[in-house]
Structures are given as C-alpha cells and as structure tokens.
Short mmCIF file of N, CA and C in Angstrom, two decimals:
data_model
loop_
_atom_site.label_atom_id
_atom_site.label_comp_id
_atom_site.label_asym_id
_atom_site.label_seq_id
_atom_site.Cartn_x
_atom_site.Cartn_y
_atom_site.Cartn_z
N MET N 1 128.61 126.90 83.02
CA MET N 1 127.31 126.98 82.41
C MET N 1 127.12 128.29 81.67
N ASP N 2 128.15 129.12 81.57
CA ASP N 2 128.08 130.38 80.85
C ASP N 2 128.42 130.15 79.38
N ASP N 3 127.41 129.93 78.61
CA ASP N 3 127.57 129.69 77.19
C ASP N 3 127.53 131.04 76.47
N PRO N 4 128.59 131.45 75.77
CA PRO N 4 128.61 132.75 75.09
C PRO N 4 127.53 132.85 74.01
N GLU N 5 127.24 131.76 73.34
CA GLU N 5 126.21 131.79 72.30
C GLU N 5 124.84 132.03 72.92
N LEU N 6 124.56 131.36 74.03
CA LEU N 6 123.29 131.54 74.72
C LEU N 6 123.17 132.97 75.25
N GLU N 7 124.25 133.50 75.76
CA GLU N 7 124.24 134.88 76.26
C GLU N 7 123.98 135.87 75.11
N ALA N 8 124.55 135.63 73.94
CA ALA N 8 124.33 136.49 72.78
C ALA N 8 122.86 136.44 72.36
N ILE N 9 122.27 135.26 72.39
CA ILE N 9 120.85 135.12 72.03
C ILE N 9 119.99 135.89 73.03
N ARG N 10 120.32 135.77 74.32
CA ARG N 10 119.57 136.49 75.35
C ARG N 10 119.67 137.99 75.16
N GLN N 11 120.87 138.47 74.88
CA GLN N 11 121.07 139.90 74.68
C GLN N 11 120.29 140.40 73.47
N ARG N 12 120.33 139.64 72.38
CA ARG N 12 119.61 140.01 71.16
C ARG N 12 118.10 140.04 71.41
N ARG N 13 117.60 139.02 72.12
CA ARG N 13 116.17 138.95 72.44
C ARG N 13 115.76 140.11 73.34
N MET N 14 116.60 140.44 74.32
CA MET N 14 116.31 141.55 75.22
C MET N 14 116.26 142.87 74.43
N ALA N 15 117.17 143.05 73.49
CA ALA N 15 117.17 144.26 72.66
C ALA N 15 115.91 144.33 71.80
N GLU N 16 115.46 143.19 71.27
CA GLU N 16 114.24 143.16 70.47
C GLU N 16 113.03 143.53 71.31
N MET N 17 112.98 142.99 72.52
CA MET N 17 111.85 143.29 73.41
C MET N 17 111.84 144.76 73.81
N MET N 18 113.00 145.32 74.09
CA MET N 18 113.08 146.74 74.45
C MET N 18 112.67 147.62 73.28
N ALA N 19 113.08 147.25 72.06
CA ALA N 19 112.71 148.02 70.88
C ALA N 19 111.21 147.94 70.65
N ALA N 20 110.62 146.77 70.86
CA ALA N 20 109.18 146.61 70.66
C ALA N 20 108.39 147.44 71.67
N ARG N 21 108.90 147.56 72.88
CA ARG N 21 108.24 148.35 73.92
C ARG N 21 108.56 149.83 73.81
N GLY N 22 109.51 150.19 72.95
CA GLY N 22 109.88 151.59 72.81
C GLY N 22 110.90 152.03 73.83
N GLY N 23 111.60 151.10 74.44
CA GLY N 23 112.54 151.45 75.49
C GLY N 23 113.94 151.74 75.01
N ALA N 24 114.27 151.32 73.81
CA ALA N 24 115.63 151.52 73.32
C ALA N 24 115.73 152.87 72.61
N PRO N 25 116.71 153.69 72.99
CA PRO N 25 116.87 154.96 72.30
C PRO N 25 117.26 154.72 70.85
N GLY N 26 116.64 155.49 69.97
CA GLY N 26 116.94 155.37 68.54
C GLY N 26 116.24 154.18 67.90
N ALA N 27 115.33 153.57 68.63
CA ALA N 27 114.61 152.43 68.08
C ALA N 27 113.68 152.89 66.97
N PRO N 28 113.41 152.02 66.01
CA PRO N 28 112.48 152.42 64.95
C PRO N 28 111.13 152.79 65.53
N GLY N 29 110.53 153.85 65.02
CA GLY N 29 109.25 154.30 65.52
C GLY N 29 109.35 155.28 66.67
N MET N 30 110.50 155.38 67.26
CA MET N 30 110.70 156.32 68.37
C MET N 30 111.25 157.63 67.79
N PRO N 31 110.61 158.77 68.10
CA PRO N 31 111.15 160.03 67.59
C PRO N 31 112.45 160.38 68.32
N SER N 32 113.38 160.91 67.56
CA SER N 32 114.63 161.35 68.18
C SER N 32 114.34 162.61 68.99
N PRO N 33 115.22 162.97 69.89
CA PRO N 33 115.00 164.20 70.67
C PRO N 33 114.83 165.43 69.79
N GLU N 34 115.53 165.47 68.67
CA GLU N 34 115.40 166.61 67.76
C GLU N 34 114.01 166.64 67.14
N ASP N 35 113.51 165.45 66.72
CA ASP N 35 112.17 165.37 66.13
C ASP N 35 111.12 165.77 67.16
N ALA N 36 111.28 165.29 68.37
CA ALA N 36 110.32 165.61 69.43
C ALA N 36 110.33 167.11 69.71
N GLU N 37 111.50 167.71 69.69
CA GLU N 37 111.61 169.15 69.91
C GLU N 37 110.95 169.93 68.78
N GLN N 38 111.15 169.48 67.54
CA GLN N 38 110.52 170.14 66.39
C GLN N 38 109.01 170.01 66.46
N GLN N 39 108.51 168.84 66.85
CA GLN N 39 107.07 168.64 66.96
C GLN N 39 106.49 169.54 68.05
N GLU N 40 107.19 169.66 69.16
CA GLU N 40 106.73 170.51 70.25
C GLU N 40 106.71 171.98 69.81
N GLU N 41 107.72 172.40 69.09
CA GLU N 41 107.78 173.78 68.59
C GLU N 41 106.65 174.04 67.60
N ALA N 42 106.35 173.08 66.73
CA ALA N 42 105.25 173.22 65.77
C ALA N 42 103.92 173.30 66.51
N ARG N 43 103.77 172.49 67.56
CA ARG N 43 102.53 172.52 68.35
C ARG N 43 102.36 173.87 69.03
N ARG N 44 103.46 174.41 69.59
CA ARG N 44 103.40 175.72 70.23
C ARG N 44 103.05 176.81 69.23
N ALA N 45 103.64 176.75 68.04
CA ALA N 45 103.36 177.76 67.02
C ALA N 45 101.90 177.69 66.57
N ALA N 46 101.37 176.49 66.41
CA ALA N 46 99.97 176.33 66.00
C ALA N 46 99.03 176.86 67.08
N GLU N 47 99.37 176.61 68.34
CA GLU N 47 98.53 177.10 69.45
C GLU N 47 98.58 178.62 69.53
N GLU N 48 99.75 179.20 69.29
CA GLU N 48 99.87 180.66 69.30
C GLU N 48 99.07 181.27 68.15
N GLN N 49 99.11 180.65 66.98
CA GLN N 49 98.33 181.14 65.84
C GLN N 49 96.84 181.05 66.16
N ARG N 50 96.43 179.97 66.81
CA ARG N 50 95.02 179.80 67.21
C ARG N 50 94.59 180.93 68.15
N ARG N 51 95.43 181.21 69.17
CA ARG N 51 95.10 182.28 70.11
C ARG N 51 95.02 183.64 69.41
N THR N 52 95.91 183.87 68.47
CA THR N 52 95.92 185.13 67.74
C THR N 52 94.64 185.29 66.92
N MET N 53 94.23 184.21 66.25
CA MET N 53 93.00 184.26 65.45
C MET N 53 91.78 184.48 66.34
N LEU N 54 91.72 183.80 67.47
CA LEU N 54 90.59 183.99 68.38
C LEU N 54 90.56 185.41 68.92
N HIS N 55 91.72 185.96 69.23
CA HIS N 55 91.79 187.33 69.72
C HIS N 55 91.27 188.30 68.67
N ALA N 56 91.52 188.01 67.40
CA ALA N 56 91.10 188.90 66.32
C ALA N 56 89.59 188.87 66.09
N VAL N 57 88.94 187.73 66.33
CA VAL N 57 87.52 187.61 65.99
C VAL N 57 86.59 187.67 67.21
N MET N 58 87.16 187.79 68.42
CA MET N 58 86.32 187.84 69.62
C MET N 58 86.50 189.16 70.36
N ALA N 59 85.39 189.67 70.90
CA ALA N 59 85.45 190.86 71.74
C ALA N 59 86.03 190.47 73.10
N ALA N 60 86.52 191.45 73.83
CA ALA N 60 87.18 191.20 75.11
C ALA N 60 86.25 190.50 76.09
N ASP N 61 84.97 190.92 76.15
CA ASP N 61 84.05 190.30 77.10
C ASP N 61 83.82 188.82 76.78
N ALA N 62 83.77 188.49 75.50
CA ALA N 62 83.58 187.09 75.11
C ALA N 62 84.83 186.26 75.42
N ARG N 63 86.01 186.84 75.21
CA ARG N 63 87.25 186.13 75.55
C ARG N 63 87.33 185.83 77.04
N GLU N 64 86.93 186.82 77.85
CA GLU N 64 86.95 186.62 79.30
C GLU N 64 85.98 185.52 79.72
N ARG N 65 84.79 185.56 79.14
CA ARG N 65 83.80 184.54 79.50
C ARG N 65 84.25 183.15 79.07
N LEU N 66 84.81 183.04 77.88
CA LEU N 66 85.29 181.76 77.39
C LEU N 66 86.44 181.24 78.26
N ALA N 67 87.28 182.14 78.74
CA ALA N 67 88.37 181.74 79.64
C ALA N 67 87.82 181.17 80.94
N ARG N 68 86.73 181.77 81.44
CA ARG N 68 86.10 181.25 82.67
C ARG N 68 85.48 179.88 82.42
N VAL N 69 84.85 179.71 81.26
CA VAL N 69 84.27 178.41 80.92
C VAL N 69 85.38 177.36 80.81
N ALA N 70 86.50 177.75 80.24
CA ALA N 70 87.62 176.82 80.05
C ALA N 70 88.18 176.32 81.38
N LEU N 71 88.07 177.11 82.42
CA LEU N 71 88.53 176.67 83.73
C LEU N 71 87.72 175.50 84.25
N VAL N 72 86.41 175.50 83.95
CA VAL N 72 85.51 174.48 84.46
C VAL N 72 85.33 173.33 83.47
N LYS N 73 85.17 173.68 82.20
CA LYS N 73 84.92 172.68 81.16
C LYS N 73 85.81 172.95 79.95
N PRO N 74 87.07 172.55 80.03
CA PRO N 74 88.00 172.87 78.94
C PRO N 74 87.59 172.25 77.61
N ASP N 75 86.98 171.07 77.61
CA ASP N 75 86.58 170.44 76.36
C ASP N 75 85.47 171.22 75.67
N LYS N 76 84.51 171.72 76.42
CA LYS N 76 83.44 172.52 75.81
C LYS N 76 83.97 173.85 75.30
N ALA N 77 84.88 174.45 76.06
CA ALA N 77 85.47 175.71 75.62
C ALA N 77 86.23 175.50 74.31
N ARG N 78 86.94 174.38 74.22
CA ARG N 78 87.70 174.08 73.00
C ARG N 78 86.74 173.87 71.82
N ASN N 79 85.60 173.21 72.06
CA ASN N 79 84.60 173.02 71.00
C ASN N 79 84.05 174.36 70.52
N VAL N 80 83.77 175.26 71.45
CA VAL N 80 83.26 176.58 71.08
C VAL N 80 84.33 177.34 70.29
N GLU N 81 85.58 177.26 70.73
CA GLU N 81 86.67 177.90 70.00
C GLU N 81 86.75 177.36 68.58
N ASN N 82 86.62 176.04 68.43
CA ASN N 82 86.66 175.43 67.10
C ASN N 82 85.51 175.94 66.23
N MET N 83 84.32 176.09 66.83
CA MET N 83 83.18 176.61 66.07
C MET N 83 83.43 178.04 65.61
N ILE N 84 84.00 178.85 66.50
CA ILE N 84 84.29 180.24 66.15
C ILE N 84 85.32 180.31 65.03
N LEU N 85 86.39 179.52 65.15
CA LEU N 85 87.44 179.53 64.12
C LEU N 85 86.92 179.03 62.79
N THR N 86 86.07 178.01 62.81
CA THR N 86 85.49 177.50 61.57
C THR N 86 84.64 178.56 60.90
N ALA N 87 83.81 179.23 61.70
CA ALA N 87 82.96 180.29 61.14
C ALA N 87 83.81 181.43 60.58
N ALA N 88 84.89 181.76 61.28
CA ALA N 88 85.77 182.84 60.80
C ALA N 88 86.45 182.45 59.49
N LYS N 89 86.88 181.21 59.39
CA LYS N 89 87.55 180.76 58.16
C LYS N 89 86.59 180.73 56.98
N ARG N 90 85.32 180.44 57.24
CA ARG N 90 84.32 180.43 56.17
C ARG N 90 83.87 181.83 55.81
N GLY N 91 84.18 182.81 56.64
CA GLY N 91 83.75 184.18 56.41
C GLY N 91 82.33 184.42 56.89
N ALA N 92 81.86 183.61 57.82
CA ALA N 92 80.48 183.71 58.29
C ALA N 92 80.31 184.73 59.41
N LEU N 93 81.37 185.30 59.92
CA LEU N 93 81.27 186.29 60.99
C LEU N 93 81.25 187.69 60.40
N GLN N 94 80.17 188.44 60.69
CA GLN N 94 80.10 189.81 60.20
C GLN N 94 80.77 190.78 61.16
N SER N 95 80.85 190.42 62.44
CA SER N 95 81.50 191.26 63.43
C SER N 95 82.16 190.36 64.46
N LYS N 96 82.80 190.99 65.43
CA LYS N 96 83.45 190.20 66.47
C LYS N 96 82.40 189.47 67.30
N VAL N 97 82.77 188.29 67.77
CA VAL N 97 81.88 187.51 68.62
C VAL N 97 81.82 188.18 69.99
N ARG N 98 80.58 188.44 70.45
CA ARG N 98 80.38 189.04 71.77
C ARG N 98 79.81 187.98 72.71
N THR N 99 79.54 188.34 73.92
CA THR N 99 79.08 187.39 74.94
C THR N 99 77.79 186.69 74.52
N HIS N 100 76.84 187.42 73.95
CA HIS N 100 75.57 186.80 73.56
C HIS N 100 75.80 185.71 72.50
N GLY N 101 76.60 186.01 71.51
CA GLY N 101 76.91 185.02 70.48
C GLY N 101 77.67 183.83 71.06
N LEU N 102 78.53 184.11 72.01
CA LEU N 102 79.29 183.05 72.67
C LEU N 102 78.36 182.11 73.43
N CYS N 103 77.37 182.69 74.12
CA CYS N 103 76.40 181.86 74.85
C CYS N 103 75.61 180.98 73.89
N THR N 104 75.25 181.52 72.76
CA THR N 104 74.53 180.73 71.75
C THR N 104 75.39 179.58 71.26
N LEU N 105 76.65 179.85 70.97
CA LEU N 105 77.55 178.79 70.52
C LEU N 105 77.75 177.73 71.61
N HIS N 106 77.83 178.18 72.86
CA HIS N 106 78.00 177.24 73.97
C HIS N 106 76.77 176.33 74.07
N MET N 107 75.59 176.89 73.87
CA MET N 107 74.36 176.09 73.93
C MET N 107 74.34 175.08 72.78
N ILE N 108 74.79 175.49 71.61
CA ILE N 108 74.84 174.58 70.46
C ILE N 108 75.84 173.45 70.75
N ALA N 109 76.99 173.81 71.28
CA ALA N 109 78.01 172.80 71.59
C ALA N 109 77.53 171.83 72.68
N SER N 110 76.69 172.31 73.58
CA SER N 110 76.17 171.48 74.66
C SER N 110 74.99 170.64 74.21
N GLY N 111 74.45 170.92 73.02
CA GLY N 111 73.30 170.16 72.52
C GLY N 111 71.98 170.67 73.03
N ILE N 112 71.96 171.86 73.59
CA ILE N 112 70.71 172.43 74.12
C ILE N 112 69.85 172.97 72.99
N VAL N 113 70.46 173.55 71.98
CA VAL N 113 69.72 174.13 70.86
C VAL N 113 69.81 173.21 69.67
#
C-alpha cells in the first residue's frame, strides 16, 4: 500500500503547509537569520539614538522621574518620551525639560489636562 506517487503528494502538501505556517526555514516571507540580525541591530541603534536625544534635552531630575514612571507604566512613559522628542525636533524646547515640565507632559498624556 506504499504508493510512491501518493507519498510524494503527501510530502509536497506537508511542505506547503509548513511554508504557510512559517515553519520551513528559508520559506518565502520568513526573514533569514542575517536579515533578522540586521533588523535587531537597526532596532538597537535606533533605541540608542533615542536615549541619546532624550539625555540631551532632559535634565537629570526629569530623567530619573521618567525612569521611575517607566517602571510602573512603561506605555505612558514612552508616550511622554515621544512628546518630548517631537517637541525637540520641532524646536519647541527653549531649555532642558525639568521635573515640572515632565509632570505637565505626563498629565497631558494621561488626558488630565
């Protein structure tokens, strides 16, 4: 009952199903290990650039406070960071962001103001 043609069809179908699920290495749509490594390196570089920019536009006390907020509410901290970076890119910051300004941004991000 071992039909070689039937076995070939089964193998081909199994390969198609694995490729559709993303289980086959080198399948279309699946990043190669080199691509995944490059994407990870690009993500790390972008995150480092983000930290450098935040360090440049925030006072030490504001950075410390934002780090404490990030421990409890990382999504809100990220929103505040995005607001600070956007303002910095637009040139809207006249000086470094201090704790008072950070609290105001946090209230805006929370929808309180």
